[in-house]
Coordinates of C-alpha atoms in Angstrom, one line a residue:
Chain A
X29 CA 12.0 2.3 -15.1
X30 CA 8.2 3.0 -15.6
X31 CA 7.9 -0.3 -17.5
X32 CA 9.6 -2.2 -14.7
X33 CA 7.4 -0.7 -12.0
X34 CA 4.2 -1.3 -14.0
X35 CA 5.3 -4.8 -14.8
X36 CA 6.1 -5.7 -11.2
X37 CA 2.9 -4.0 -10.0
X38 CA 0.7 -5.9 -12.4
X39 CA 2.2 -9.2 -11.7
X40 CA 2.0 -8.7 -7.9
X41 CA -1.6 -7.3 -7.9
X42 CA -2.8 -10.2 -10.1
X43 CA -1.4 -12.7 -7.6
X44 CA -3.2 -10.9 -4.8
X45 CA -6.5 -10.2 -6.6
X46 CA -7.2 -13.5 -8.4
X47 CA -8.5 -15.4 -5.3
X48 CA -10.9 -12.5 -4.5
X49 CA -12.6 -13.0 -7.8
X50 CA -12.2 -16.7 -8.5
X51 CA -12.6 -18.9 -5.4
X52 CA -9.8 -21.3 -5.9
X53 CA -11.0 -23.9 -3.4
X54 CA -14.4 -25.3 -2.5
X55 CA -16.2 -25.3 0.8
X56 CA -15.5 -29.0 1.6
X57 CA -14.4 -29.8 5.2
X58 CA -10.9 -30.6 3.9
X59 CA -10.6 -27.2 2.1
X60 CA -11.8 -25.4 5.3
X61 CA -9.3 -27.3 7.3
X62 CA -6.5 -26.5 4.9
X63 CA -7.3 -22.8 5.2
X64 CA -7.6 -23.1 9.0
X65 CA -4.1 -24.6 9.2
X66 CA -2.6 -22.3 6.6
X67 CA -1.7 -19.4 8.9
X68 CA 0.3 -21.7 11.2
X69 CA 2.0 -23.4 8.2
X70 CA 2.9 -20.0 6.8
X71 CA 4.0 -18.4 10.1
X72 CA 6.3 -21.2 11.0
X73 CA 8.1 -20.6 7.7
X74 CA 8.2 -16.9 8.1
X75 CA 9.7 -17.1 11.6
X76 CA 12.3 -19.8 10.9
X77 CA 15.0 -19.2 9.6
X78 CA 14.5 -15.4 9.3
X79 CA 14.5 -14.7 13.1
X80 CA 18.1 -16.1 13.3
X81 CA 19.2 -13.7 10.6
X82 CA 17.4 -10.6 11.7
X83 CA 20.3 -9.0 13.7
X84 CA 24.0 -9.2 13.8
X85 CA 24.9 -10.9 16.1
X86 CA 21.9 -13.1 16.0
X87 CA 21.7 -13.3 19.8
X88 CA 20.0 -9.9 20.1
X89 CA 17.2 -10.9 17.7
X90 CA 16.8 -14.2 19.5
X91 CA 16.5 -12.4 22.8
X92 CA 13.9 -10.2 21.4
X93 CA 12.0 -13.1 20.0
X94 CA 12.1 -14.8 23.4
X95 CA 10.7 -11.7 25.0
X96 CA 7.9 -11.6 22.4
X97 CA 7.1 -15.3 23.1
X98 CA 7.0 -14.6 26.9
X99 CA 4.8 -11.5 26.5
X100 CA 2.4 -13.3 24.1
X101 CA 2.2 -16.3 26.5
X102 CA 1.0 -14.0 29.2
X103 CA -1.7 -12.8 26.8
X104 CA -0.4 -9.2 26.3
X105 CA -1.8 -7.2 23.4
X106 CA 0.0 -7.4 20.1
X107 CA 1.4 -3.9 20.2
X108 CA 2.9 -4.6 23.7
X109 CA 4.5 -7.8 22.4
X110 CA 6.1 -6.0 19.5
X111 CA 7.3 -3.0 21.5
X112 CA 8.7 -5.2 24.2
X113 CA 10.7 -7.3 21.7
X114 CA 12.0 -4.1 20.0
X115 CA 13.1 -2.8 23.4
X116 CA 14.8 -6.0 24.5
X117 CA 16.6 -6.4 21.1
X118 CA 17.8 -2.8 21.1
X119 CA 19.1 -3.2 24.7
X120 CA 20.9 -6.4 24.0
X121 CA 22.3 -5.0 20.7
X122 CA 23.5 -1.9 22.5
X123 CA 25.4 -4.0 25.0
X124 CA 27.6 -5.7 22.4
Chain B
X15 CA -22.0 -6.7 10.5
X16 CA -22.0 -9.0 13.5
X17 CA -23.5 -7.9 16.8
X18 CA -21.0 -6.6 19.4
X19 CA -18.6 -5.1 16.9
X20 CA -20.0 -1.8 15.7
X21 CA -18.2 0.1 12.9
X22 CA -16.1 2.4 15.1
X23 CA -14.7 -0.5 17.2
X24 CA -13.7 -2.4 14.1
X25 CA -12.0 0.7 12.6
X26 CA -10.1 1.3 15.9
X27 CA -9.0 -2.3 16.3
X28 CA -7.9 -2.4 12.6
X29 CA -5.9 0.7 12.9
X30 CA -4.3 -0.4 16.1
X31 CA -3.3 -3.8 14.7
X32 CA -2.1 -1.9 11.6
X33 CA 0.2 0.1 13.8
X34 CA 1.9 -3.0 15.1
X35 CA 2.7 -4.0 11.5
X36 CA 3.7 -0.4 10.5
X37 CA 6.3 -0.3 13.2
X38 CA 7.9 -3.3 11.6
X39 CA 7.7 -1.9 8.1
X40 CA 9.4 1.4 9.0
X41 CA 13.0 0.3 9.3
X42 CA 12.7 -1.9 6.2
X43 CA 11.2 0.9 4.2
X44 CA 14.0 3.3 5.3
X45 CA 16.6 0.8 4.2
X46 CA 14.8 0.3 0.9
X47 CA 14.7 4.1 0.3
X48 CA 18.4 4.4 1.1
X49 CA 19.4 1.5 -1.1
X50 CA 17.2 2.8 -4.0
X51 CA 19.1 6.1 -3.9
X52 CA 22.4 4.2 -3.9
X53 CA 21.4 2.3 -7.0
X54 CA 20.5 5.5 -8.7
X55 CA 16.7 5.5 -8.8
X56 CA 14.9 8.9 -8.8
X57 CA 12.8 9.8 -5.7
X58 CA 9.7 9.4 -8.0
X59 CA 10.6 5.8 -9.0
X60 CA 11.5 4.9 -5.4
X61 CA 8.2 6.0 -4.1
X62 CA 6.3 4.8 -7.2
X63 CA 7.6 1.3 -6.7
X64 CA 6.5 1.3 -3.1
X65 CA 3.1 2.7 -3.9
X66 CA 2.4 0.4 -6.9
X67 CA 4.2 -2.8 -6.0
X68 CA 4.0 -2.8 -2.2
X69 CA 6.0 -6.0 -1.7
X70 CA 9.2 -5.5 0.2
X71 CA 11.2 -8.6 -0.7
X72 CA 10.6 -8.2 -4.5
X73 CA 11.5 -4.5 -4.3
X74 CA 14.8 -5.3 -2.7
X75 CA 15.3 -8.0 -5.3
X76 CA 14.6 -5.4 -8.1
X77 CA 17.2 -3.0 -6.7
X78 CA 19.8 -5.7 -6.4
X79 CA 19.2 -6.9 -9.9
X80 CA 19.1 -3.3 -11.3
X81 CA 22.5 -2.8 -9.7
X82 CA 23.7 -5.8 -11.6
X83 CA 22.3 -4.6 -14.8
X84 CA 19.4 -7.1 -15.2
X85 CA 16.6 -6.6 -17.7
X86 CA 13.0 -5.7 -17.0
X87 CA 11.7 -9.1 -18.1
X88 CA 13.8 -11.1 -15.8
X89 CA 13.0 -8.9 -12.8
X90 CA 9.3 -9.1 -13.5
X91 CA 9.5 -12.9 -13.8
X92 CA 11.4 -13.2 -10.5
X93 CA 8.8 -10.9 -8.9
X94 CA 6.1 -13.4 -10.0
X95 CA 8.0 -16.3 -8.4
X96 CA 8.8 -14.5 -5.2
X97 CA 5.2 -13.2 -4.8
X98 CA 3.4 -16.4 -5.8
X99 CA 2.7 -17.0 -2.1
X100 CA 0.4 -14.0 -2.1
X101 CA -2.2 -16.0 -4.0
X102 CA -2.4 -18.6 -1.2
X103 CA -2.7 -15.8 1.4
X104 CA -5.3 -13.9 -0.6
X105 CA -7.4 -17.1 -0.9
X106 CA -7.4 -17.5 2.9
X107 CA -8.5 -13.8 3.4
X108 CA -11.0 -13.7 0.5
X109 CA -13.1 -16.6 1.8
X110 CA -13.5 -14.8 5.1
X111 CA -14.0 -11.2 3.8
X112 CA -17.6 -10.4 4.2
X113 CA -18.0 -7.6 1.6
X114 CA -19.2 -8.6 -1.9
X115 CA -18.8 -5.2 -3.5
X116 CA -16.2 -5.2 -6.3
X117 CA -14.3 -2.0 -5.4
X118 CA -14.1 -3.1 -1.8
X119 CA -12.6 -6.5 -2.8
X120 CA -10.2 -4.8 -5.2
X121 CA -8.9 -2.6 -2.4
X122 CA -8.7 -5.5 0.1
X123 CA -6.7 -7.5 -2.3
X124 CA -4.2 -4.7 -2.8
X125 CA -3.2 -4.7 0.8
X126 CA -2.4 -8.4 1.2
X127 CA 1.1 -9.0 2.6
X128 CA 2.7 -11.7 4.8
X129 CA 2.0 -9.5 7.8
X130 CA -1.5 -8.4 7.1
X131 CA -2.4 -12.0 6.2
X132 CA -1.0 -13.2 9.6
X133 CA -3.0 -10.7 11.6
X134 CA -6.2 -11.0 9.5
X135 CA -6.3 -14.8 9.7
X136 CA -5.4 -15.1 13.3
X137 CA -6.9 -12.2 15.2
X138 CA -10.6 -11.8 14.2
X139 CA -13.0 -14.3 12.8
X140 CA -15.3 -12.1 10.7
X141 CA -13.4 -9.8 8.4
X142 CA -15.4 -6.6 7.8
X143 CA -14.1 -3.8 5.6
X144 CA -14.1 -1.5 8.7
X145 CA -11.5 -3.8 10.4
X146 CA -9.6 -4.9 7.3
X147 CA -9.0 -1.7 5.4
X148 CA -7.4 0.3 8.3
X149 CA -5.4 -2.7 9.2
X150 CA -4.1 -2.9 5.6
X151 CA -3.6 0.7 4.8
X152 CA -1.9 2.0 8.0
X153 CA 1.1 -0.3 7.2
X154 CA 0.9 0.8 3.5
X155 CA 1.2 4.5 4.6
X156 CA 4.3 3.5 6.7
X157 CA 5.8 1.6 3.8
X158 CA 5.4 4.5 1.3
X159 CA 6.3 7.2 3.8
X160 CA 9.3 5.2 5.1
X161 CA 10.6 4.7 1.5
X162 CA 10.5 8.4 0.8
X163 CA 12.1 9.2 4.2
X164 CA 14.9 6.7 3.6
X165 CA 15.6 8.3 0.3
X166 CA 15.5 11.9 1.4
X167 CA 17.0 11.9 4.9
X168 CA 18.7 8.5 4.9
X169 CA 18.7 5.9 7.6
X170 CA 19.6 8.0 10.6
X171 CA 18.5 5.5 13.3
X172 CA 21.1 4.4 15.8
X173 CA 22.3 0.8 15.2
X174 CA 20.8 -0.6 18.3
X175 CA 17.3 0.8 17.6
X176 CA 17.5 -0.4 14.0
X177 CA 18.4 -3.9 15.3
X178 CA 15.4 -3.7 17.6
X179 CA 13.0 -2.6 14.9
X180 CA 14.4 -5.3 12.7
X181 CA 12.9 -7.9 15.0
X182 CA 9.5 -6.2 15.1
X183 CA 8.0 -8.3 12.3
X184 CA 9.2 -11.5 13.9
X185 CA 7.7 -10.4 17.2
X186 CA 4.5 -9.7 15.4
X187 CA 4.4 -13.3 14.0
X188 CA 5.4 -14.8 17.4
X189 CA 2.7 -12.7 19.1
X190 CA 0.1 -14.0 16.8
X191 CA 1.1 -17.6 16.9
X192 CA 1.8 -18.1 20.6
X193 CA -1.8 -17.7 21.9
X194 CA -3.1 -20.2 19.3
X195 CA -0.3 -22.6 20.0
X196 CA -1.0 -22.4 23.7
X197 CA -4.7 -23.1 23.1
X198 CA -4.5 -25.8 20.4
X199 CA -2.4 -28.9 19.9
X200 CA -3.2 -28.9 16.2
X201 CA -1.9 -25.4 15.9
X202 CA 1.3 -26.3 17.7
X203 CA 1.9 -29.3 15.5
X204 CA 1.3 -27.3 12.3
X205 CA 3.6 -24.5 13.5
X206 CA 6.3 -26.8 14.7
X207 CA 6.3 -28.9 11.5
X208 CA 6.4 -25.7 9.4
X209 CA 9.4 -24.4 11.3
X210 CA 11.4 -27.6 10.9
X211 CA 10.5 -28.1 7.3
X212 CA 11.3 -24.4 6.5
X213 CA 14.7 -24.7 8.2
X214 CA 15.5 -27.6 5.9
X215 CA 13.9 -26.4 2.7
X216 CA 15.1 -22.8 2.8
X217 CA 18.7 -24.0 2.6
X218 CA 18.1 -25.2 -0.9
X219 CA 15.7 -22.7 -2.6
X220 CA 14.7 -19.1 -2.5
X221 CA 12.6 -17.4 0.2
X222 CA 9.3 -17.1 -1.6
X223 CA 9.3 -20.7 -2.9
X224 CA 10.4 -22.1 0.5
X225 CA 7.4 -20.5 2.2
X226 CA 4.9 -21.7 -0.5
X227 CA 6.3 -25.2 -0.5
X228 CA 6.4 -25.4 3.3
X229 CA 2.9 -24.1 3.7
X230 CA 1.4 -26.4 1.1
X231 CA 3.2 -29.5 2.5
X232 CA 2.2 -28.7 6.1
X233 CA -1.4 -27.4 5.7
X234 CA -2.1 -29.8 2.8
X235 CA -0.6 -32.8 4.5
X236 CA -2.4 -32.2 7.8
X237 CA -5.7 -31.4 6.0
X238 CA -5.4 -34.6 4.0
X239 CA -4.1 -37.0 6.6
X240 CA -4.9 -35.5 10.0
X241 CA -8.0 -36.1 12.1
X242 CA -11.0 -34.3 10.8
X243 CA -12.9 -33.6 14.0
X244 CA -11.0 -30.9 15.8
X245 CA -11.9 -27.9 13.6
X246 CA -13.5 -26.1 16.6
X247 CA -10.3 -25.7 18.5
X248 CA -8.6 -23.9 15.6
X249 CA -11.1 -21.2 15.0
X250 CA -9.9 -17.9 16.5
X251 CA -11.4 -16.7 19.7
X252 CA -13.2 -13.4 19.2
X253 CA -10.6 -10.9 20.2
X254 CA -8.5 -10.9 23.3
X255 CA -7.2 -7.6 24.6
X256 CA -6.3 -5.2 21.8

């Protein structure tokens, strides 16, 4: 078990640490643009399809996600967006 | 340190943003602790894995494979594949992390996750250690503490609350993306493309690879072929309410 944990930890930390020591990409405009776009390219993939599988039935999670989108659209702070979505999802989930 | 964001303000903002992430980690960590006990891990191994690996999806994968009798080598190899996306995320954070000191960079690298990456790259332009470290290590404490709690006391949350907390991480991602999408057409196109592509790709391959492939195709494609003159609209505004 110790070997497994150490192996997993080393592999994962190496993946995280390498870019902090070896800059993988240059400072060209294209590289900058790639890294500016990266958060959106990653977040889209983190939200879909996961959000449709987050709760059973999916409707509760989708309602929570819609609440989050509405709160964020109105410029509410992140913590309010998260707590609002949790409350809406819990309420919808409890009503099933 | 840039003017207008003294040390204390950065720490406070970082900790507060960290709490948003920690809230989402708690139910996942509880479930992990409970499952680890079910698979037969000791409390020490359960917590040790959370403390040393700190990567939820691969920890669940390890438990599942241990339950099926898989060997150490194959679990470590799958961990490498599943967590390869961390390198992409670390690269984005590293180029904006202002501190050059070795130990500081080593610490900052340890706390990179999907969620800390999302907040760090979208909320604040200049990444000081005073903002980054609390943001990364508040969720870490929740992850380790939650793992232990799940193991020891089990997952005693009512089902509806658990469902609610299960959506917290998605709410976090949505809360980060919506203001940018609202302000920038380029951000909307990138997010929309990524959602569509991910929906297609994730049917065929595993979660980690689907995220890497989608991100590379969308960001790479748009950086290579998109217009080059709209960089200004993508840079994050310096902090809305927090």
